[in-house]
Every structure is written in structure tokens, then in C-alpha cells.
Amino acid sequence: MKSSSFFYKTLITATAIISSIGLQSCLDDDDNNNYYYNRYPKALVTVKSSIDETFFLQLDDSTTLLPVNLSASPYGDKEVRALVNYEEVDKPSGIYNKAIQINWIDSILTKSIAPDLGDDNDKVYGTDPVEIVKDWVTIAEDGYLTLRFRTLWGGNRKPHFVNLLLGQDPENPYEVEFRHHAYGDIYGEKADALVAFKLDGLPDTKGKTVKLKLKWQSFNGEKSVEFDYCTRRSVNPQSSAITTVRSNFKMK
């Protein structure tokens, strides 16, 4: 799956979409509406499996979705963040909030917080700049920090290395730092990618909502932003496994 490149692919295919409008004229209005509606993600979710191996989606901190047209997760027993296009259907959902039909689902690179390597952090995790994009997919929810970020992508075939580190402020345990290592691939054009980090390395907020501070090195120096964050509640027992899923923009 290649969700991290979705926004970039949308831009570069815009001309083709416009050119194809004439070819779509033979379709009725409903067909046209469905065609364009189904192209775009409707939600950002966490793909999970319950203790009885039921495949479901976590829409937000309290809403669960039961896919009725897929009997198993396309990612096996791995838990990942994903973009999804779906429709609600009038079918039994059991213990889940809503029954849905998935039109398509596209996984996002999903990682844990990286270990602190001390003096080797810069060497291993890099200090190459990015911009964090203010967008509906840049959010802290369901125990994850999902980020849409913008940086330079060139012709270097070596994957960019992106990570989240715990902050160094002893008075703020809810501070994290985004790191990017481009391995010299810094002379191309700016484009966007998505990545999600599981925040189980942070202290339990015990049901309270706190401010999660994210720091990063931008093209104009160090920046930071705060998110509302609450430790993930256990909605249903699920697998704790995490997978890293590559995008068209090579990342690891």
C-alpha cells in the first residue's frame, strides 16, 4: 500500500483527471459523483484485530467500524494507521459502533518511538529539515501521532529515515521530536508524505488530556506545535504488533 504518496499522486494526476472529464460525459450524475467520491480518503483509522481475530477499524478514540466485505485484515495481525474510503451499510455490527463496506484502504508507514542514542542521535537519525503540514491527517489520536510532512525528494534511491524521539525536557515528559535523515537526497522538489508513530512510550495520562509538544527542524530553524493527547483507552483487545509499510517516497 502507498498511502504516504497519496497527496503527491493527487497533484501530479490532476491534469489527467481534468482531461478525462470529457470521457466521463456518457456517465450519469450519480456515476460521476461516485467516481470522484471514491477517489479520496474519507477517514484516517487504525487497523486492528480483536482478541477473537475480528478485523475492525478504530475511527477515533471511541468509534469502531466493522468491515462487512472483508473477512480479514489485509495486513495480517499487524496494527497500522491507514487512509480509508468506506460507506456505512445497514447490517449488524455486533459490539462495534457501525458496519461499513470498504471501497479501498491504504496503509501508512507506522513506527514506534525510536530509542535515544545520546550523542549519536544526529548521526543516526539525522537533522535534515521538514515542514509539518497543518492538515486533518496531522493529529494525535488513538495512541498515535500521525504527521503529514513536507520535504525535498530527489533522485537518490536511498530511503529517507524518519523517526520520533522522546524530548530532552525533564519537566515535560510529553515532549517529542521528529527526526529526518535524507542521506544527502536534498536537492529535489518539495512533496508530502505521511508517517504515524505509536505513543506507548509516553507516561500514562490516566484519562486526562494533556498537551503533547512536537519539535522539529524546519527549513527556517526549529519549530514546535502542541496537540491534545490522552493515553489510548482499550476499546477492544487487539494485537500489539506494529509494521512499517513503505510508500512511493522511500522511507524507513
PDB file of C-alpha atoms in Angstrom:
ATOM      1  CA  MET A   1       0.000   0.000   0.000  1.00  0.00           C
ATOM      2  CA  LYS A   2       1.227   3.510  -0.803  1.00  0.00           C
ATOM      3  CA  SER A   3      -0.811   5.990   1.169  1.00  0.00           C
ATOM      4  CA  SER A   4       2.157   8.174   2.051  1.00  0.00           C
ATOM      5  CA  SER A   5       2.350   9.332  -1.558  1.00  0.00           C
ATOM      6  CA  PHE A   6      -1.382   9.956  -1.916  1.00  0.00           C
ATOM      7  CA  PHE A   7      -1.197  13.747  -1.829  1.00  0.00           C
ATOM      8  CA  TYR A   8       1.694  13.850  -4.283  1.00  0.00           C
ATOM      9  CA  LYS A   9      -0.022  11.449  -6.670  1.00  0.00           C
ATOM     10  CA  THR A  10      -3.167  13.575  -6.464  1.00  0.00           C
ATOM     11  CA  LEU A  11      -1.227  16.641  -7.609  1.00  0.00           C
ATOM     12  CA  ILE A  12       0.601  15.016 -10.492  1.00  0.00           C
ATOM     13  CA  THR A  13      -2.544  13.300 -11.770  1.00  0.00           C
ATOM     14  CA  ALA A  14      -4.730  16.419 -11.624  1.00  0.00           C
ATOM     15  CA  THR A  15      -4.198  17.177 -15.313  1.00  0.00           C
ATOM     16  CA  ALA A  16      -5.142  13.647 -16.288  1.00  0.00           C
ATOM     17  CA  ILE A  17      -8.312  13.874 -14.203  1.00  0.00           C
ATOM     18  CA  ILE A  18      -9.349  17.142 -15.838  1.00  0.00           C
ATOM     19  CA  SER A  19      -8.613  15.740 -19.294  1.00  0.00           C
ATOM     20  CA  SER A  20     -10.764  12.721 -18.583  1.00  0.00           C
ATOM     21  CA  ILE A  21     -13.888  14.735 -17.741  1.00  0.00           C
ATOM     22  CA  GLY A  22     -14.929  14.736 -21.379  1.00  0.00           C
ATOM     23  CA  LEU A  23     -14.632  10.959 -21.477  1.00  0.00           C
ATOM     24  CA  GLN A  24     -16.914  10.729 -18.447  1.00  0.00           C
ATOM     25  CA  SER A  25     -19.754  12.604 -20.162  1.00  0.00           C
ATOM     26  CA  CYS A  26     -21.501   9.360 -21.037  1.00  0.00           C
ATOM     27  CA  LEU A  27     -21.948   8.609 -17.331  1.00  0.00           C
ATOM     28  CA  ASP A  28     -24.942   9.877 -15.406  1.00  0.00           C
ATOM     29  CA  ASP A  29     -24.556  12.290 -12.484  1.00  0.00           C
ATOM     30  CA  ASP A  30     -24.618   9.538  -9.853  1.00  0.00           C
ATOM     31  CA  ASP A  31     -21.810   7.666 -11.603  1.00  0.00           C
ATOM     32  CA  ASN A  32     -19.723  10.833 -11.791  1.00  0.00           C
ATOM     33  CA  ASN A  33     -20.337  11.644  -8.133  1.00  0.00           C
ATOM     34  CA  ASN A  34     -19.415   8.129  -7.052  1.00  0.00           C
ATOM     35  CA  TYR A  35     -16.285   8.161  -9.224  1.00  0.00           C
ATOM     36  CA  TYR A  36     -14.885  11.298  -7.610  1.00  0.00           C
ATOM     37  CA  TYR A  37     -16.175  10.494  -4.121  1.00  0.00           C
ATOM     38  CA  ASN A  38     -14.443   7.120  -4.133  1.00  0.00           C
ATOM     39  CA  ARG A  39     -11.084   8.578  -5.196  1.00  0.00           C
ATOM     40  CA  TYR A  40     -10.431  10.351  -1.907  1.00  0.00           C
ATOM     41  CA  PRO A  41      -9.977   9.122   1.675  1.00  0.00           C
ATOM     42  CA  LYS A  42     -12.936   9.525   3.977  1.00  0.00           C
ATOM     43  CA  ALA A  43     -11.112   8.822   7.221  1.00  0.00           C
ATOM     44  CA  LEU A  44      -7.824   8.165   8.977  1.00  0.00           C
ATOM     45  CA  VAL A  45      -8.095   4.967  11.025  1.00  0.00           C
ATOM     46  CA  THR A  46      -6.160   2.379  12.990  1.00  0.00           C
ATOM     47  CA  VAL A  47      -6.392  -1.135  11.561  1.00  0.00           C
ATOM     48  CA  LYS A  48      -6.842  -3.601  14.425  1.00  0.00           C
ATOM     49  CA  SER A  49      -7.735  -7.182  15.251  1.00  0.00           C
ATOM     50  CA  SER A  50      -9.717  -8.117  18.353  1.00  0.00           C
ATOM     51  CA  ILE A  51      -8.807 -10.972  20.678  1.00  0.00           C
ATOM     52  CA  ASP A  52     -11.047 -13.282  18.612  1.00  0.00           C
ATOM     53  CA  GLU A  53      -9.198 -12.112  15.453  1.00  0.00           C
ATOM     54  CA  THR A  54     -12.092  -9.975  14.195  1.00  0.00           C
ATOM     55  CA  PHE A  55     -10.793  -7.316  11.794  1.00  0.00           C
ATOM     56  CA  PHE A  56     -12.054  -3.815  12.625  1.00  0.00           C
ATOM     57  CA  LEU A  57     -11.118  -0.152  12.249  1.00  0.00           C
ATOM     58  CA  GLN A  58     -10.717   2.399  15.032  1.00  0.00           C
ATOM     59  CA  LEU A  59     -12.109   5.669  13.660  1.00  0.00           C
ATOM     60  CA  ASP A  60     -11.327   7.843  16.689  1.00  0.00           C
ATOM     61  CA  ASP A  61     -10.802   7.379  20.415  1.00  0.00           C
ATOM     62  CA  SER A  62     -14.287   5.898  20.883  1.00  0.00           C
ATOM     63  CA  THR A  63     -15.730   4.823  17.499  1.00  0.00           C
ATOM     64  CA  THR A  64     -15.169   1.414  15.906  1.00  0.00           C
ATOM     65  CA  LEU A  65     -16.071   0.251  12.396  1.00  0.00           C
ATOM     66  CA  LEU A  66     -16.741  -3.337  11.324  1.00  0.00           C
ATOM     67  CA  PRO A  67     -15.966  -4.041   7.633  1.00  0.00           C
ATOM     68  CA  VAL A  68     -18.528  -6.473   6.228  1.00  0.00           C
ATOM     69  CA  ASN A  69     -16.903  -7.017   2.830  1.00  0.00           C
ATOM     70  CA  LEU A  70     -13.501  -8.141   4.145  1.00  0.00           C
ATOM     71  CA  SER A  71     -13.151 -11.174   6.376  1.00  0.00           C
ATOM     72  CA  ALA A  72      -9.549 -10.458   7.393  1.00  0.00           C
ATOM     73  CA  SER A  73      -7.163  -7.536   7.620  1.00  0.00           C
ATOM     74  CA  PRO A  74      -5.029  -7.006   4.506  1.00  0.00           C
ATOM     75  CA  TYR A  75      -2.102  -6.508   6.919  1.00  0.00           C
ATOM     76  CA  GLY A  76      -2.436  -9.788   8.784  1.00  0.00           C
ATOM     77  CA  ASP A  77      -2.032  -9.384  12.539  1.00  0.00           C
ATOM     78  CA  LYS A  78      -0.157  -6.091  12.187  1.00  0.00           C
ATOM     79  CA  GLU A  79      -1.600  -2.881  13.610  1.00  0.00           C
ATOM     80  CA  VAL A  80      -1.187   0.094  11.260  1.00  0.00           C
ATOM     81  CA  ARG A  81      -2.607   3.523  10.616  1.00  0.00           C
ATOM     82  CA  ALA A  82      -4.341   3.848   7.260  1.00  0.00           C
ATOM     83  CA  LEU A  83      -6.403   6.056   4.993  1.00  0.00           C
ATOM     84  CA  VAL A  84      -9.718   4.520   4.023  1.00  0.00           C
ATOM     85  CA  ASN A  85     -12.671   5.212   1.774  1.00  0.00           C
ATOM     86  CA  TYR A  86     -15.818   3.485   3.006  1.00  0.00           C
ATOM     87  CA  GLU A  87     -19.605   3.581   3.101  1.00  0.00           C
ATOM     88  CA  GLU A  88     -21.854   2.847   6.049  1.00  0.00           C
ATOM     89  CA  VAL A  89     -24.189  -0.101   5.451  1.00  0.00           C
ATOM     90  CA  ASP A  90     -27.352  -1.273   7.151  1.00  0.00           C
ATOM     91  CA  LYS A  91     -26.017  -4.537   8.529  1.00  0.00           C
ATOM     92  CA  PRO A  92     -25.415  -5.897  12.048  1.00  0.00           C
ATOM     93  CA  SER A  93     -22.215  -4.589  13.634  1.00  0.00           C
ATOM     94  CA  GLY A  94     -22.273  -6.551  16.893  1.00  0.00           C
ATOM     95  CA  ILE A  95     -20.151  -4.882  19.582  1.00  0.00           C
ATOM     96  CA  TYR A  96     -18.792  -2.365  17.065  1.00  0.00           C
ATOM     97  CA  ASN A  97     -20.369   1.041  16.505  1.00  0.00           C
ATOM     98  CA  LYS A  98     -21.011   0.874  12.758  1.00  0.00           C
ATOM     99  CA  ALA A  99     -20.963  -1.630   9.905  1.00  0.00           C
ATOM    100  CA  ILE A 100     -19.167  -0.447   6.767  1.00  0.00           C
ATOM    101  CA  GLN A 101     -18.130  -1.506   3.296  1.00  0.00           C
ATOM    102  CA  ILE A 102     -14.526  -0.650   2.439  1.00  0.00           C
ATOM    103  CA  ASN A 103     -14.015   0.752  -1.065  1.00  0.00           C
ATOM    104  CA  TRP A 104     -10.250   0.983  -0.611  1.00  0.00           C
ATOM    105  CA  ILE A 105      -7.730   1.158   2.217  1.00  0.00           C
ATOM    106  CA  ASP A 106      -4.149   2.423   2.045  1.00  0.00           C
ATOM    107  CA  SER A 107      -1.633   1.887   4.843  1.00  0.00           C
ATOM    108  CA  ILE A 108       0.737   4.485   6.297  1.00  0.00           C
ATOM    109  CA  LEU A 109       4.293   3.935   7.494  1.00  0.00           C
ATOM    110  CA  THR A 110       3.701   3.100  11.180  1.00  0.00           C
ATOM    111  CA  LYS A 111       6.528   3.058  13.724  1.00  0.00           C
ATOM    112  CA  SER A 112       7.279   3.054  17.438  1.00  0.00           C
ATOM    113  CA  ILE A 113       9.202   5.804  19.223  1.00  0.00           C
ATOM    114  CA  ALA A 114      12.895   5.312  18.442  1.00  0.00           C
ATOM    115  CA  PRO A 115      15.481   4.659  21.175  1.00  0.00           C
ATOM    116  CA  ASP A 116      17.560   7.586  22.419  1.00  0.00           C
ATOM    117  CA  LEU A 117      21.154   7.098  21.250  1.00  0.00           C
ATOM    118  CA  GLY A 118      22.531  10.130  23.073  1.00  0.00           C
ATOM    119  CA  ASP A 119      25.444  11.735  21.231  1.00  0.00           C
ATOM    120  CA  ASP A 120      24.749   9.518  18.203  1.00  0.00           C
ATOM    121  CA  ASN A 121      21.198  10.831  17.652  1.00  0.00           C
ATOM    122  CA  ASP A 122      22.235  13.353  14.996  1.00  0.00           C
ATOM    123  CA  LYS A 123      24.410  10.845  13.156  1.00  0.00           C
ATOM    124  CA  VAL A 124      21.825   8.050  13.139  1.00  0.00           C
ATOM    125  CA  TYR A 125      18.510   9.919  12.963  1.00  0.00           C
ATOM    126  CA  GLY A 126      19.668  12.975  11.014  1.00  0.00           C
ATOM    127  CA  THR A 127      18.863  16.667  11.246  1.00  0.00           C
ATOM    128  CA  ASP A 128      17.521  17.305   7.742  1.00  0.00           C
ATOM    129  CA  PRO A 129      14.664  19.832   7.644  1.00  0.00           C
ATOM    130  CA  VAL A 130      10.967  19.197   7.106  1.00  0.00           C
ATOM    131  CA  GLU A 131       7.786  21.200   7.412  1.00  0.00           C
ATOM    132  CA  ILE A 132       4.877  19.749   9.381  1.00  0.00           C
ATOM    133  CA  VAL A 133       1.727  20.387   7.364  1.00  0.00           C
ATOM    134  CA  LYS A 134      -1.379  21.602   9.188  1.00  0.00           C
ATOM    135  CA  ASP A 135      -3.934  19.148   7.861  1.00  0.00           C
ATOM    136  CA  TRP A 136      -6.746  16.856   9.005  1.00  0.00           C
ATOM    137  CA  VAL A 137      -4.362  13.891   8.975  1.00  0.00           C
ATOM    138  CA  THR A 138      -1.843  15.661  11.243  1.00  0.00           C
ATOM    139  CA  ILE A 139      -3.341  14.587  14.546  1.00  0.00           C
ATOM    140  CA  ALA A 140      -2.768  12.831  17.867  1.00  0.00           C
ATOM    141  CA  GLU A 141      -5.478  10.216  18.422  1.00  0.00           C
ATOM    142  CA  ASP A 142      -5.949   6.577  19.396  1.00  0.00           C
ATOM    143  CA  GLY A 143      -2.452   6.474  20.893  1.00  0.00           C
ATOM    144  CA  TYR A 144      -0.729   7.583  17.684  1.00  0.00           C
ATOM    145  CA  LEU A 145       0.795  10.786  16.367  1.00  0.00           C
ATOM    146  CA  THR A 146       0.140  10.893  12.630  1.00  0.00           C
ATOM    147  CA  LEU A 147       2.016  13.529  10.636  1.00  0.00           C
ATOM    148  CA  ARG A 148       1.833  14.898   7.137  1.00  0.00           C
ATOM    149  CA  PHE A 149       5.258  16.371   6.464  1.00  0.00           C
ATOM    150  CA  ARG A 150       6.889  18.157   3.536  1.00  0.00           C
ATOM    151  CA  THR A 151      10.496  17.900   2.463  1.00  0.00           C
ATOM    152  CA  LEU A 152      12.782  17.667  -0.564  1.00  0.00           C
ATOM    153  CA  TRP A 153      12.779  14.442  -2.586  1.00  0.00           C
ATOM    154  CA  GLY A 154      15.404  13.988  -5.285  1.00  0.00           C
ATOM    155  CA  GLY A 155      16.737  11.211  -7.456  1.00  0.00           C
ATOM    156  CA  ASN A 156      18.582   9.414  -4.668  1.00  0.00           C
ATOM    157  CA  ARG A 157      17.183   5.891  -4.410  1.00  0.00           C
ATOM    158  CA  LYS A 158      18.222   5.539  -0.782  1.00  0.00           C
ATOM    159  CA  PRO A 159      15.201   5.654   1.567  1.00  0.00           C
ATOM    160  CA  HIS A 160      14.750   8.649   3.840  1.00  0.00           C
ATOM    161  CA  PHE A 161      14.828   7.732   7.544  1.00  0.00           C
ATOM    162  CA  VAL A 162      12.080   9.279   9.715  1.00  0.00           C
ATOM    163  CA  ASN A 163      11.723   8.809  13.457  1.00  0.00           C
ATOM    164  CA  LEU A 164      10.176  10.183  16.616  1.00  0.00           C
ATOM    165  CA  LEU A 165      12.347  10.635  19.708  1.00  0.00           C
ATOM    166  CA  LEU A 166      11.404  11.430  23.274  1.00  0.00           C
ATOM    167  CA  GLY A 167      12.168  15.027  24.220  1.00  0.00           C
ATOM    168  CA  GLN A 168      15.007  16.130  26.468  1.00  0.00           C
ATOM    169  CA  ASP A 169      12.994  18.420  28.766  1.00  0.00           C
ATOM    170  CA  PRO A 170      12.926  16.770  32.233  1.00  0.00           C
ATOM    171  CA  GLU A 171       9.979  18.971  33.215  1.00  0.00           C
ATOM    172  CA  ASN A 172       7.840  17.904  30.257  1.00  0.00           C
ATOM    173  CA  PRO A 173       7.508  14.140  29.721  1.00  0.00           C
ATOM    174  CA  TYR A 174       5.054  14.816  26.876  1.00  0.00           C
ATOM    175  CA  GLU A 175       7.599  16.336  24.520  1.00  0.00           C
ATOM    176  CA  VAL A 176       8.710  14.508  21.370  1.00  0.00           C
ATOM    177  CA  GLU A 177      10.988  15.358  18.463  1.00  0.00           C
ATOM    178  CA  PHE A 178      10.578  14.461  14.787  1.00  0.00           C
ATOM    179  CA  ARG A 179      13.828  13.486  13.061  1.00  0.00           C
ATOM    180  CA  HIS A 180      14.551  13.150   9.337  1.00  0.00           C
ATOM    181  CA  HIS A 181      17.655  11.733   7.667  1.00  0.00           C
ATOM    182  CA  ALA A 182      17.670  12.320   3.892  1.00  0.00           C
ATOM    183  CA  TYR A 183      21.086  10.703   3.332  1.00  0.00           C
ATOM    184  CA  GLY A 184      22.083  13.553   1.031  1.00  0.00           C
ATOM    185  CA  ASP A 185      18.852  13.465  -1.005  1.00  0.00           C
ATOM    186  CA  ILE A 186      18.226  17.197  -0.500  1.00  0.00           C
ATOM    187  CA  TYR A 187      18.234  18.744  -3.976  1.00  0.00           C
ATOM    188  CA  GLY A 188      14.886  17.724  -5.450  1.00  0.00           C
ATOM    189  CA  GLU A 189      11.381  19.168  -5.290  1.00  0.00           C
ATOM    190  CA  LYS A 190       9.242  19.527  -2.196  1.00  0.00           C
ATOM    191  CA  ALA A 191       6.495  16.955  -1.763  1.00  0.00           C
ATOM    192  CA  ASP A 192       4.489  15.449   1.085  1.00  0.00           C
ATOM    193  CA  ALA A 193       4.436  12.103   2.857  1.00  0.00           C
ATOM    194  CA  LEU A 194       2.656  10.550   5.832  1.00  0.00           C
ATOM    195  CA  VAL A 195       4.012   8.711   8.855  1.00  0.00           C
ATOM    196  CA  ALA A 196       2.459   7.567  12.138  1.00  0.00           C
ATOM    197  CA  PHE A 197       4.142   6.915  15.478  1.00  0.00           C
ATOM    198  CA  LYS A 198       2.761   4.842  18.337  1.00  0.00           C
ATOM    199  CA  LEU A 199       2.993   6.829  21.576  1.00  0.00           C
ATOM    200  CA  ASP A 200       3.031   3.977  24.084  1.00  0.00           C
ATOM    201  CA  GLY A 201       6.474   5.146  25.233  1.00  0.00           C
ATOM    202  CA  LEU A 202       4.930   8.211  26.889  1.00  0.00           C
ATOM    203  CA  PRO A 203       3.704   8.246  30.506  1.00  0.00           C
ATOM    204  CA  ASP A 204       0.069   7.256  31.036  1.00  0.00           C
ATOM    205  CA  THR A 205      -2.126  10.368  31.245  1.00  0.00           C
ATOM    206  CA  LYS A 206      -4.601   8.354  33.373  1.00  0.00           C
ATOM    207  CA  GLY A 207      -7.609   9.568  31.444  1.00  0.00           C
ATOM    208  CA  LYS A 208      -6.594  13.227  31.391  1.00  0.00           C
ATOM    209  CA  THR A 209      -5.966  15.245  28.240  1.00  0.00           C
ATOM    210  CA  VAL A 210      -2.538  16.890  28.213  1.00  0.00           C
ATOM    211  CA  LYS A 211      -0.551  18.956  25.736  1.00  0.00           C
ATOM    212  CA  LEU A 212       1.806  16.909  23.580  1.00  0.00           C
ATOM    213  CA  LYS A 213       4.622  19.105  22.277  1.00  0.00           C
ATOM    214  CA  LEU A 214       6.191  18.188  18.939  1.00  0.00           C
ATOM    215  CA  LYS A 215       9.530  19.735  17.936  1.00  0.00           C
ATOM    216  CA  TRP A 216      11.202  19.541  14.526  1.00  0.00           C
ATOM    217  CA  GLN A 217      13.905  21.163  12.437  1.00  0.00           C
ATOM    218  CA  SER A 218      12.217  23.193   9.698  1.00  0.00           C
ATOM    219  CA  PHE A 219      13.715  24.943   6.676  1.00  0.00           C
ATOM    220  CA  ASN A 220      13.636  28.119   8.809  1.00  0.00           C
ATOM    221  CA  GLY A 221      15.022  26.721  12.049  1.00  0.00           C
ATOM    222  CA  GLU A 222      13.499  24.856  14.983  1.00  0.00           C
ATOM    223  CA  LYS A 223       9.707  24.875  15.301  1.00  0.00           C
ATOM    224  CA  SER A 224       7.163  23.310  17.622  1.00  0.00           C
ATOM    225  CA  VAL A 225       3.428  22.728  17.915  1.00  0.00           C
ATOM    226  CA  GLU A 226       1.137  21.258  20.567  1.00  0.00           C
ATOM    227  CA  PHE A 227      -1.533  18.572  20.248  1.00  0.00           C
ATOM    228  CA  ASP A 228      -4.224  17.473  22.681  1.00  0.00           C
ATOM    229  CA  TYR A 229      -3.214  13.996  23.831  1.00  0.00           C
ATOM    230  CA  CYS A 230      -4.747  11.314  26.031  1.00  0.00           C
ATOM    231  CA  THR A 231      -3.310   7.830  26.520  1.00  0.00           C
ATOM    232  CA  ARG A 232      -5.147   5.292  24.384  1.00  0.00           C
ATOM    233  CA  ARG A 233      -8.028   3.510  26.004  1.00  0.00           C
ATOM    234  CA  SER A 234      -8.526  -0.193  25.372  1.00  0.00           C
ATOM    235  CA  VAL A 235     -11.709  -0.328  23.289  1.00  0.00           C
ATOM    236  CA  ASN A 236     -11.229  -3.967  22.340  1.00  0.00           C
ATOM    237  CA  PRO A 237      -8.306  -6.322  22.946  1.00  0.00           C
ATOM    238  CA  GLN A 238      -6.049  -6.097  19.932  1.00  0.00           C
ATOM    239  CA  SER A 239      -2.679  -7.171  18.644  1.00  0.00           C
ATOM    240  CA  SER A 240       0.213  -5.020  19.800  1.00  0.00           C
ATOM    241  CA  ALA A 241       2.309  -5.776  16.726  1.00  0.00           C
ATOM    242  CA  ILE A 242       3.371  -2.874  14.544  1.00  0.00           C
ATOM    243  CA  THR A 243       4.515  -2.989  10.951  1.00  0.00           C
ATOM    244  CA  THR A 244       6.414  -0.460   8.871  1.00  0.00           C
ATOM    245  CA  VAL A 245       4.839   0.000   5.457  1.00  0.00           C
ATOM    246  CA  ARG A 246       6.765   1.727   2.668  1.00  0.00           C
ATOM    247  CA  SER A 247       5.353   4.430   0.391  1.00  0.00           C
ATOM    248  CA  ASN A 248       6.280   5.575  -3.112  1.00  0.00           C
ATOM    249  CA  PHE A 249       8.600   8.036  -1.408  1.00  0.00           C
ATOM    250  CA  LYS A 250      11.126   5.658   0.042  1.00  0.00           C
ATOM    251  CA  MET A 251      11.124   5.890   3.835  1.00  0.00           C
ATOM    252  CA  LYS A 252      12.084   3.659   6.677  1.00  0.00           C
TER     253      LYS A 252
END
